[in-house]
């Protein structure tokens, strides 16, 4: 790979899937970032449930420029909170919303809450509105039924008339 990089070449990887329960953790996300720096371009990344990436993993993932699709399965936290739940939480969302090229985002039960969901409608670090057109927030994110309904409407307005938004309670 370093030779490809020195020659100005890149390797395109349309989709990379990491299955459920492999426990790749933040170190696995760091390895993905390192591959990216060597010239491997991942368009869509699927991280299955129980891989324990946590907030630090999200910090590594936000550096994957050109990532257009991201799926994070259930229970991907690196530690349990006071309620015994695990997930990337609000902090993880605050890292991931920096992915400026992201068009599709799907997050399983990761205890992100209402504010975590709202963070994906914020402007990116460059001050531009998000490019997201598909946002799916699954159950298990500490969002009540009435909040889920209003969030679906709110996020659809933020992301535009052609967006596809689903927020589950």
mmCIF file of C-alpha atoms in Angstrom, residues 23 35 53 73-75 88 91 109 123 138 154-156:
data_model
loop_
_atom_site.group_PDB
_atom_site.id
_atom_site.type_symbol
_atom_site.label_atom_id
_atom_site.label_comp_id
_atom_site.label_asym_id
_atom_site.label_seq_id
_atom_site.Cartn_x
_atom_site.Cartn_y
_atom_site.Cartn_z
ATOM 1 C CA UNK A 23 -15.220 -6.527 19.010
ATOM 2 C CA UNK A 35 -5.676 2.356 5.644
ATOM 3 C CA UNK A 53 -16.105 1.062 18.905
ATOM 4 C CA UNK A 73 -25.235 -1.720 14.620
ATOM 5 C CA UNK A 74 -26.639 -2.055 18.132
ATOM 6 C CA UNK A 75 -24.591 -1.806 21.343
ATOM 7 C CA UNK A 88 -21.785 5.469 21.084
ATOM 8 C CA UNK A 91 -20.575 12.087 22.250
ATOM 9 C CA UNK A 109 -29.617 0.984 19.380
ATOM 10 C CA UNK A 123 -23.910 22.302 9.788
ATOM 11 C CA UNK A 138 -33.307 2.477 15.254
ATOM 12 C CA UNK A 154 -38.003 17.848 12.473
ATOM 13 C CA UNK A 155 -35.134 15.959 10.839
ATOM 14 C CA UNK A 156 -37.036 15.663 7.549
#
